[in-house]
């Protein structure tokens, strides 16, 4: 029995040591350019205080634009990575606004919003497939599709924020 306790203590020491070694790099992650935390902070800071959809739309491209101006962001793969970085932030904001909007509806409203969201997902998939059809086998198709997905996700997130805000005001 004593061996099992020693083994648990040893495992606990290993786990704590791993966390202690990882903590500085995790803290630096939030400050590093291009980190998910920094990207989210950039867009959320832009959205702060903006109440209308038109004002909020100015925040689209705040991460992907500067990213593409870097040496790593100027290639086809780099452009796609830049759009994906920003898409990740907008997708998180979209999901948050969706949950918050859903909380403000009765059961019939929730069913309607869920149906609209499912239709929107199909729309986005079809709308953003066009570059592959226009430029089959071309290198520009990937970045154009990635940009479309980012833009459409951002626009839908903003729509859901407007719905959420309207529900909060009634």
Steps between C-alpha positions, in 0.01 A plus 500: 500500500787733576631457144168624357512816713858567392400449138210748535731755661751456220227544238375815676854641501535427128168668420584807708845519340348488152260781587781706651705461183204580274367801692747759364434399140123501559523851643706616203245348259249776573757769417649344188388654168275257320395314812133404528468709817655806331281454191185479715606805702557698178151434368326534835675835561382616159141397574497673839269799499374434148125459510384494139562228247671751269739603777573139591571405138810719509654233726499237224854457372672639810705181540519360146593830335816575701586129499510497119742793503764286673747286304330182627155628404575588140507147356193299404535282808577806714190684379285199583656482846430871556135459404474190718643684800233767476227250415577320827431820697178579312380141539549524876313832507224354280451203732491726806246738342291201385487356853415840646229562239353155556474574872277798423241310296204285595484146359348610167764771459777253581369261235488781244853619579633146484339450158637830372847409625490163324391671178778755538760222537385352168502845340856571617624166370346560156589868483863435584542211258498730196879558481557129448260507207632822348869415547518118493853394582613860545682619808272801556194282566615397848559851634178631341300219661669554836430874481136434412457265795660756732287785365174305510571375852578854616184639340286229660665560838410868467142412403470279808643778718230732367232241575643446849515875566142546383379223731682658794326833435145372509 
